[in-house]
PDB file of C-alpha atoms in Angstrom:
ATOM      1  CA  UNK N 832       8.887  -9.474   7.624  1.00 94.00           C
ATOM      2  CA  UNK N 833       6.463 -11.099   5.218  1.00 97.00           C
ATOM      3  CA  UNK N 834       4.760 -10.000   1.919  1.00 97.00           C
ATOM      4  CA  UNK N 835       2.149 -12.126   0.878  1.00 98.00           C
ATOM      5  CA  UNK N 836      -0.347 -11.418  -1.885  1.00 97.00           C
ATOM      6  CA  UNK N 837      -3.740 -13.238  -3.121  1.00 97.00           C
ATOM      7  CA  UNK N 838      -6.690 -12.723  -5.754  1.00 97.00           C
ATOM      8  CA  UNK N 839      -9.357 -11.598  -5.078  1.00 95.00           C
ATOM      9  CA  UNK N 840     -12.473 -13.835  -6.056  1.00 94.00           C
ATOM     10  CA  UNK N 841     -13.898 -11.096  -8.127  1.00 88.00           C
ATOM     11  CA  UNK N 842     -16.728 -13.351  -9.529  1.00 88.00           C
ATOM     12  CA  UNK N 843     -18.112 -14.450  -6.449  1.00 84.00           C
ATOM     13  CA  UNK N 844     -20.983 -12.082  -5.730  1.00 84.00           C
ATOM     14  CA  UNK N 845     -21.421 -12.736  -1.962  1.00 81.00           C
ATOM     15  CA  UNK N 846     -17.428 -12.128  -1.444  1.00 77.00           C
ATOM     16  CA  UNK N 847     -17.499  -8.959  -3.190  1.00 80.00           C
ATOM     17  CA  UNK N 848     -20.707  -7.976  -1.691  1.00 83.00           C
ATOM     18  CA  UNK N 849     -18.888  -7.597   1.660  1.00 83.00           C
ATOM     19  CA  UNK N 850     -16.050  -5.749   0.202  1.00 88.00           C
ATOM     20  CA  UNK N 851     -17.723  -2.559  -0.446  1.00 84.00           C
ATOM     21  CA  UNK N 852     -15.731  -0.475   1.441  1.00 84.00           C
ATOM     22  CA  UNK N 853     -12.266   0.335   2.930  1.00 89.00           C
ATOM     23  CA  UNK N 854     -13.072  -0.256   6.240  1.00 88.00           C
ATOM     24  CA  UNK N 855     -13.790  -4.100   4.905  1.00 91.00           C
ATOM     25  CA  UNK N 856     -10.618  -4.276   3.348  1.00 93.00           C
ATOM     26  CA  UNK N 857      -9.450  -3.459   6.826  1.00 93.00           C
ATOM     27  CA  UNK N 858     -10.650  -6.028   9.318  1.00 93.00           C
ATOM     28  CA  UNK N 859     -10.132  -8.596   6.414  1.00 95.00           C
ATOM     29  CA  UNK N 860      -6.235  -7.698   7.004  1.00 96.00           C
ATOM     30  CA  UNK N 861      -6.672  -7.412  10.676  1.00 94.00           C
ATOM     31  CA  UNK N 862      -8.155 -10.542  10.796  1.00 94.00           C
ATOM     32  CA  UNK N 863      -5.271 -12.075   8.885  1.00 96.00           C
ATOM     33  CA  UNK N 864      -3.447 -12.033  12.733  1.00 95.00           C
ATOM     34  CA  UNK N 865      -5.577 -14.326  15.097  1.00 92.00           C
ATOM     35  CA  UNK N 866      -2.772 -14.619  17.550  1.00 89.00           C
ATOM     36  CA  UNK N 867      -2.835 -10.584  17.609  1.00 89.00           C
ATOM     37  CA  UNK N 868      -6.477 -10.174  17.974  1.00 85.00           C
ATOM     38  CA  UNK N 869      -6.242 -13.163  21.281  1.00 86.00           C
ATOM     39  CA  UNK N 870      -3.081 -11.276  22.845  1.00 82.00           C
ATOM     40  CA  UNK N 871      -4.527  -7.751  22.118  1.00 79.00           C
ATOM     41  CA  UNK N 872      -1.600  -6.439  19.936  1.00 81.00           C
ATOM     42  CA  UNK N 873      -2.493  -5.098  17.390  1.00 75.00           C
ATOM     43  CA  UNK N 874       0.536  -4.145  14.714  1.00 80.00           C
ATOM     44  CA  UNK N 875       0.513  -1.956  12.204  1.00 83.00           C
ATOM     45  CA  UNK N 876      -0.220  -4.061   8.495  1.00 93.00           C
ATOM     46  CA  UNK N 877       0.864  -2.373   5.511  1.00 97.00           C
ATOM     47  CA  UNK N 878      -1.073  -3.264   2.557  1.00 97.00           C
ATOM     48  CA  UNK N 879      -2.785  -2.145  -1.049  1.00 97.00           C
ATOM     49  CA  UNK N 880      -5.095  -3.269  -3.808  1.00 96.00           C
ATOM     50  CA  UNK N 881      -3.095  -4.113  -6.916  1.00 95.00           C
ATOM     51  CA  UNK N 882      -4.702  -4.621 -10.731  1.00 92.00           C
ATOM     52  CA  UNK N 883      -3.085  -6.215 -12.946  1.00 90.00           C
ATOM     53  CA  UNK N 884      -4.237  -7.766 -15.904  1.00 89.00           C
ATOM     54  CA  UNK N 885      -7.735  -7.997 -15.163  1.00 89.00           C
ATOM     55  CA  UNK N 886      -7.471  -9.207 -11.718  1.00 94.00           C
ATOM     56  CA  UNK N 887      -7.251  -7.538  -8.193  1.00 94.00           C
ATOM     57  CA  UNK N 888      -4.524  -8.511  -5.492  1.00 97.00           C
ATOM     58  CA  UNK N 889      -4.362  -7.833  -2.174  1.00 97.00           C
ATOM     59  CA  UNK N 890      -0.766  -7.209  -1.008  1.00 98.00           C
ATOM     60  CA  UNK N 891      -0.175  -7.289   2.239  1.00 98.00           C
ATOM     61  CA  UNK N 892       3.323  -6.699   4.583  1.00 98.00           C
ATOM     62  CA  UNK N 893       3.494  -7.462   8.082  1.00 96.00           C
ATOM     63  CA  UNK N 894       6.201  -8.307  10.492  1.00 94.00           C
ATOM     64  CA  UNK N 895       4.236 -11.792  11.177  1.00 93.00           C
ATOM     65  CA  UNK N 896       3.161 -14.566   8.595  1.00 95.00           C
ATOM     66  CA  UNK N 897      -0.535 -13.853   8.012  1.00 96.00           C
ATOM     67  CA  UNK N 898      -2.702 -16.900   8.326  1.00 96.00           C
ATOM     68  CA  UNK N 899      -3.551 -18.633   5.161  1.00 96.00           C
ATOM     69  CA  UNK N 900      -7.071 -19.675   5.475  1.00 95.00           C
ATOM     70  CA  UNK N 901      -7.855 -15.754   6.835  1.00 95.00           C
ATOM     71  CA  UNK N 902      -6.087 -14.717   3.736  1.00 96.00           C
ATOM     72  CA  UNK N 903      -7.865 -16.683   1.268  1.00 94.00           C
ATOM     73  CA  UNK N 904     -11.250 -15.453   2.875  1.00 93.00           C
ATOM     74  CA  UNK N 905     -12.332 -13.331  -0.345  1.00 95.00           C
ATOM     75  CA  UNK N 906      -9.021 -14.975  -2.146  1.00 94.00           C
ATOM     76  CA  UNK N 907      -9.063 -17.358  -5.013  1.00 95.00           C
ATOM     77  CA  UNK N 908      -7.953 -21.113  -4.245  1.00 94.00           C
ATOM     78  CA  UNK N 909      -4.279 -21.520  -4.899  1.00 95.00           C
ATOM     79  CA  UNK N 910      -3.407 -17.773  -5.546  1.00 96.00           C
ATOM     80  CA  UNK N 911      -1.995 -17.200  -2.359  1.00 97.00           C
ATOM     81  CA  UNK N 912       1.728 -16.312  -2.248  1.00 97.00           C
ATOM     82  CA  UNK N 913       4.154 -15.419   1.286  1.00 97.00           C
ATOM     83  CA  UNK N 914       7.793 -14.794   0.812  1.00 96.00           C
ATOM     84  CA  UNK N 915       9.768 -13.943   3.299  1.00 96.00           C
ATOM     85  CA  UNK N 916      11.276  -9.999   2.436  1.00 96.00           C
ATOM     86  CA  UNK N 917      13.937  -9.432   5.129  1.00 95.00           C
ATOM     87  CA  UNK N 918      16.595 -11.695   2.332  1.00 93.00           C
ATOM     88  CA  UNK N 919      15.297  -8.835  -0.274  1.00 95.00           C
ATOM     89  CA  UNK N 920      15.493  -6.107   2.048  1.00 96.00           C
ATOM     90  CA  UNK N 921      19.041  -7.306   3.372  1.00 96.00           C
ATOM     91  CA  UNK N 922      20.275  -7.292  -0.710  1.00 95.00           C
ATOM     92  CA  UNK N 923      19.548  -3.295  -1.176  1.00 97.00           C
ATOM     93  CA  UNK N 924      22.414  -1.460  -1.559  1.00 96.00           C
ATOM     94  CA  UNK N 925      22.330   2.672  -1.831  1.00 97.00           C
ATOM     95  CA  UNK N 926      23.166   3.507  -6.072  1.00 96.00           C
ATOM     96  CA  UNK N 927      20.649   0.856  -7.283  1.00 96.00           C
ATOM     97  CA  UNK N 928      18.359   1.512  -9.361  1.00 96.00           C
ATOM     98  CA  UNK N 929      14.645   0.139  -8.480  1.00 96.00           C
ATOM     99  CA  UNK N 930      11.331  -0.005 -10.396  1.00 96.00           C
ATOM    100  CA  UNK N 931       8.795   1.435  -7.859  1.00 97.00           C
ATOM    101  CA  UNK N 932       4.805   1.187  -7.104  1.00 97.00           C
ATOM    102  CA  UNK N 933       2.990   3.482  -4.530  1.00 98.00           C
ATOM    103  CA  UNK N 934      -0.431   3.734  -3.541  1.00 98.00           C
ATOM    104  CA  UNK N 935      -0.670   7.065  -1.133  1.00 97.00           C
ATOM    105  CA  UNK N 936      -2.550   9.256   0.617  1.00 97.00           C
ATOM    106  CA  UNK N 937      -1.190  12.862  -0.356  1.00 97.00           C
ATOM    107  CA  UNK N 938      -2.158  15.636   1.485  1.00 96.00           C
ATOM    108  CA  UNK N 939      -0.738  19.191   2.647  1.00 95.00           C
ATOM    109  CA  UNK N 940      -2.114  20.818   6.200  1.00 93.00           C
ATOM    110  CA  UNK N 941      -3.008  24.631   6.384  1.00 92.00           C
ATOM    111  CA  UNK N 942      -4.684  26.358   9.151  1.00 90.00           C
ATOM    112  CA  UNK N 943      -4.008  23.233  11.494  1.00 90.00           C
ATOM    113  CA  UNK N 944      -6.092  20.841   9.074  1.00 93.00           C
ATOM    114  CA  UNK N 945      -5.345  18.299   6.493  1.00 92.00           C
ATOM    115  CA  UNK N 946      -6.384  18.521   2.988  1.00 93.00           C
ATOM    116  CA  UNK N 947      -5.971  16.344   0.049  1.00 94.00           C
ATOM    117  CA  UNK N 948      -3.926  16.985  -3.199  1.00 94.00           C
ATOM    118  CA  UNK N 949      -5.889  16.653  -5.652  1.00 94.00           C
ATOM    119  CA  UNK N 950      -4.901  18.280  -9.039  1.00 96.00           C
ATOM    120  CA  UNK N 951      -1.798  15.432 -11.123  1.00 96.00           C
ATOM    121  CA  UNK N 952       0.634  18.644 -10.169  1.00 95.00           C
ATOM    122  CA  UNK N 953      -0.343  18.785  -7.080  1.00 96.00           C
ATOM    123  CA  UNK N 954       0.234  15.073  -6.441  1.00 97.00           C
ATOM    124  CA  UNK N 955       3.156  14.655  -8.394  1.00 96.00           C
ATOM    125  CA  UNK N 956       5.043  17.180  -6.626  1.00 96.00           C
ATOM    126  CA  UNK N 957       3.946  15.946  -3.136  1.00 97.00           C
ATOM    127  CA  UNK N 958       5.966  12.792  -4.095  1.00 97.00           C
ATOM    128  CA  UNK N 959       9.021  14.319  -5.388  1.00 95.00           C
ATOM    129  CA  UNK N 960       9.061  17.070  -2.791  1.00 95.00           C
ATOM    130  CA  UNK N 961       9.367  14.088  -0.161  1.00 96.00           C
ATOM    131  CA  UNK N 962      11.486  11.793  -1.627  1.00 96.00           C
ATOM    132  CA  UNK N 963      14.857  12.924  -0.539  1.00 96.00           C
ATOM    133  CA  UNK N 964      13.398  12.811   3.300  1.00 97.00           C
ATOM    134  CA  UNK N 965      12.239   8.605   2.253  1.00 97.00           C
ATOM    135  CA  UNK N 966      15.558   7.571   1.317  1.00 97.00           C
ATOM    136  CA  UNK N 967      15.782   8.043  -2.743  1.00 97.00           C
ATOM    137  CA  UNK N 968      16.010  10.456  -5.762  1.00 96.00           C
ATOM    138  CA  UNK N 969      12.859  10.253  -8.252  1.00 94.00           C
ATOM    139  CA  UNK N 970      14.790   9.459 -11.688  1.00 89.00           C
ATOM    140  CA  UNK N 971      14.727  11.885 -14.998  1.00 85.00           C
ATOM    141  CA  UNK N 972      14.306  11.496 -18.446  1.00 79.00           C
ATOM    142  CA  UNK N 973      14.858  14.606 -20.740  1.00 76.00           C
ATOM    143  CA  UNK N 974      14.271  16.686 -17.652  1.00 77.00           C
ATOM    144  CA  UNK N 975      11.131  14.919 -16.576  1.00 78.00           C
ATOM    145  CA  UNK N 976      10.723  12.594 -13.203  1.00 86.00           C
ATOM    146  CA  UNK N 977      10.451   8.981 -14.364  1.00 90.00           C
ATOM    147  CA  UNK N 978       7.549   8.507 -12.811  1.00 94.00           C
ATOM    148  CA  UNK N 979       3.752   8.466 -13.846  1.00 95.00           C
ATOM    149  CA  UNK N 980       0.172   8.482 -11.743  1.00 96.00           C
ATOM    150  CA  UNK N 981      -1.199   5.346 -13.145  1.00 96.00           C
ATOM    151  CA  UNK N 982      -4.262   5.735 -11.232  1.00 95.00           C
ATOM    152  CA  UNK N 983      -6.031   8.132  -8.906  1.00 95.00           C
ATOM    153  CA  UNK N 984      -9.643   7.861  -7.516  1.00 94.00           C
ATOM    154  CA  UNK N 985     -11.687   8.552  -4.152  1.00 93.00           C
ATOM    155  CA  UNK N 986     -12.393   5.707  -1.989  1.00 90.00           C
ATOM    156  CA  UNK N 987     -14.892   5.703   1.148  1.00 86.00           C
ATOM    157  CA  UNK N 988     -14.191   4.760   4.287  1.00 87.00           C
ATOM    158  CA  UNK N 989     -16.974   4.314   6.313  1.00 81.00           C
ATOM    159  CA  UNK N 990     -16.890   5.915   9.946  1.00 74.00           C
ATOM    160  CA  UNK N 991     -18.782   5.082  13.178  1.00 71.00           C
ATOM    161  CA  UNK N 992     -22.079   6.149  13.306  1.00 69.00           C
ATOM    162  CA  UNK N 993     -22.429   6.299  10.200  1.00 69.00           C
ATOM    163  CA  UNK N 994     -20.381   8.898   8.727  1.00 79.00           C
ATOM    164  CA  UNK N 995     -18.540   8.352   5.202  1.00 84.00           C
ATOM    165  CA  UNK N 996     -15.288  10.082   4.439  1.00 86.00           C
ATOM    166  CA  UNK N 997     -13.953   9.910   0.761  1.00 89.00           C
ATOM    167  CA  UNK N 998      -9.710   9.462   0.677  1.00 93.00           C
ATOM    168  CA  UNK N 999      -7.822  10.453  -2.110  1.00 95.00           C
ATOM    169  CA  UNK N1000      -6.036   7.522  -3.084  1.00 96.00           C
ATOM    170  CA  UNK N1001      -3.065   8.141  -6.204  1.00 97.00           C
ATOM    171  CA  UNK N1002      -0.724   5.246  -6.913  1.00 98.00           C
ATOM    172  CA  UNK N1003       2.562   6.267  -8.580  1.00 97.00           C
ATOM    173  CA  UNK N1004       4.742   3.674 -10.523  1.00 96.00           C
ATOM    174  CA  UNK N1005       8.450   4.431 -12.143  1.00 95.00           C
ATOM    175  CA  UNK N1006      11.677   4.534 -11.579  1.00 95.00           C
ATOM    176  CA  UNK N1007      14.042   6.011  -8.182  1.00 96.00           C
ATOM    177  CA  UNK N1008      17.457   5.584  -6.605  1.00 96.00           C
ATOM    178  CA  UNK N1009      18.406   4.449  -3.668  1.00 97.00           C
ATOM    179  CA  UNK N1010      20.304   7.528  -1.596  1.00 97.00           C
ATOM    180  CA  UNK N1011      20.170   6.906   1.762  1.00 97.00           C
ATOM    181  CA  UNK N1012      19.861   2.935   2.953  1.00 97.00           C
ATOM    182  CA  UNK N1013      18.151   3.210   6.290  1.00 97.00           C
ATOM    183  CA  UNK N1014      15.694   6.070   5.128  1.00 98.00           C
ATOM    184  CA  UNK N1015      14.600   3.846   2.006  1.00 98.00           C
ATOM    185  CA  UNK N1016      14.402   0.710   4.305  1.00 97.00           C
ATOM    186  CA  UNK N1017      12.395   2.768   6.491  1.00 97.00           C
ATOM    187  CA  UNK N1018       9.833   3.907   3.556  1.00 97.00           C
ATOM    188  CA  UNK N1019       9.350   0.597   2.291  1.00 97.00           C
ATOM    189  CA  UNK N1020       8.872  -1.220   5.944  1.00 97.00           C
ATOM    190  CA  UNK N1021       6.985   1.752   7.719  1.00 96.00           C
ATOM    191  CA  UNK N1022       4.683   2.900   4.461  1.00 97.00           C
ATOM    192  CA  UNK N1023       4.760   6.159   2.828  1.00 97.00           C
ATOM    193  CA  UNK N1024       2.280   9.124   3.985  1.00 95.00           C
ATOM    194  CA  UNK N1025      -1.285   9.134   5.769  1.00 94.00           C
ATOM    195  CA  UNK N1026      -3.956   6.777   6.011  1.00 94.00           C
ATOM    196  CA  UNK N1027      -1.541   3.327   5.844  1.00 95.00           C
ATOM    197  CA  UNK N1028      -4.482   1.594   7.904  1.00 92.00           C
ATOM    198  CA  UNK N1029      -6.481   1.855   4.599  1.00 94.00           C
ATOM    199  CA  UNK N1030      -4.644   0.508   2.156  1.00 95.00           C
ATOM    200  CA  UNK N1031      -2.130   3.907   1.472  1.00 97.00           C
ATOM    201  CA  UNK N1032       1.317   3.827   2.245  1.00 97.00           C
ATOM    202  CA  UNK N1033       2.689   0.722   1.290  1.00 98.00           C
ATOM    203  CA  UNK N1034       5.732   0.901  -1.907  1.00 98.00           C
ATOM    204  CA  UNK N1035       7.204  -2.119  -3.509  1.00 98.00           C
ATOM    205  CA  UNK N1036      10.493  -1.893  -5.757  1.00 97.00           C
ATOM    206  CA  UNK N1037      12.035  -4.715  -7.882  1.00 96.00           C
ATOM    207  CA  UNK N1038      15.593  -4.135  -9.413  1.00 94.00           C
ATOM    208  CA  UNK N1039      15.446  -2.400 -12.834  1.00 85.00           C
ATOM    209  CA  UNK N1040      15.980  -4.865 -15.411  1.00 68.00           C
TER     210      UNK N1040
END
């Protein structure tokens, strides 16, 4: 497994100009895979949009090493970075305690259909509601998760024939436990919720402190 990460050239006007939408975000990670495009296998790419600092990332995992050149096709010069994160994922150990970023889809189903969250409650609890089932406990402090929505927003993702659907997207950033090693593994290498395609799903953790 890889996780790579590049800028995004946001002061180039004919990049961004392209990058209007999810879908755009999408075949610019698809197109990261040449050799999967020629053979016709498609795999599944986790990956989000990350600010920090003024800038925008795009951080991408994938069980192949994306091409460079692909990557840095609305990238900065020089920003791109690929590690690979089987060493990190082969360090984890159930006990530790991990800083955490999501970027998620949430969403309930009633009557047979899918519906967003979209009240902070609502969100907050899908997360901690789920996180026994992906592998960790959500931290307290004075009786509050250690957690906090940093962001939340509606993207569009525009369908064929010409049909736009708005997607909730929340990302969540604090502090979890590791409980169960193969469930957590599982979280961070398959992605988290709906919509991974487009930029949901996809949690990093670093080791606190």
């Amino acid at each position: 497994m890889y996780l790579s990460r590049v800028e995004i050239d946001s002061t180039n006007r004919r990049k961004l100009k392209k990058l209007t939408h999810l879908g755009a975000y999408h075949d610019w990670v698809e197109n990261c895979f040449p050799e999967e495009i020629k053979n016709h296998e498609r795999q599944r790419h986790l990956w989000r949009i990350d600010d920090l600092k003024g800038k925008r990332y795009l951080l991408l995992l994938s069980s192949d090493r994306p091409d460079e050149g692909e990557l840095l096709r609305y990238g900065v010069d020089g920003t791109v970075m690929i590690k690979e994160y089987d060493k990190f994922i082969d360090k984890l150990n159930v006990g530790q305690i991990m800083m955490f970023k999501l970027t998620a889809n949430p969403t309930h189903c009633r009557d047979g259909k899918v519906y967003p969250h979209v009240t902070v409650e609502q969100q907050s609890n899908w997360l901690m509601e789920r996180a026994g089932d992906l592998g960790f406990d959500i931290l307290e402090s004075n009786g509050c998760p250690s957690f906090s929505i940093i962001n939340r927003e509606w993207q569009i993702l525009k369908r064929k024939g010409g049909r736009n659907v708005k997607l909730s997207k929340v990302t969540y950033q604090g502090y979890l436990k590791i409980k169960d090693l193969d469930l957590f593994k599982g979280s961070l290498l398959k992605g988290i919720g709906r919509e991974k395609a487009f930029g949901m799903g996809l949690m990093t953790v670093i080791p606190k402190g």
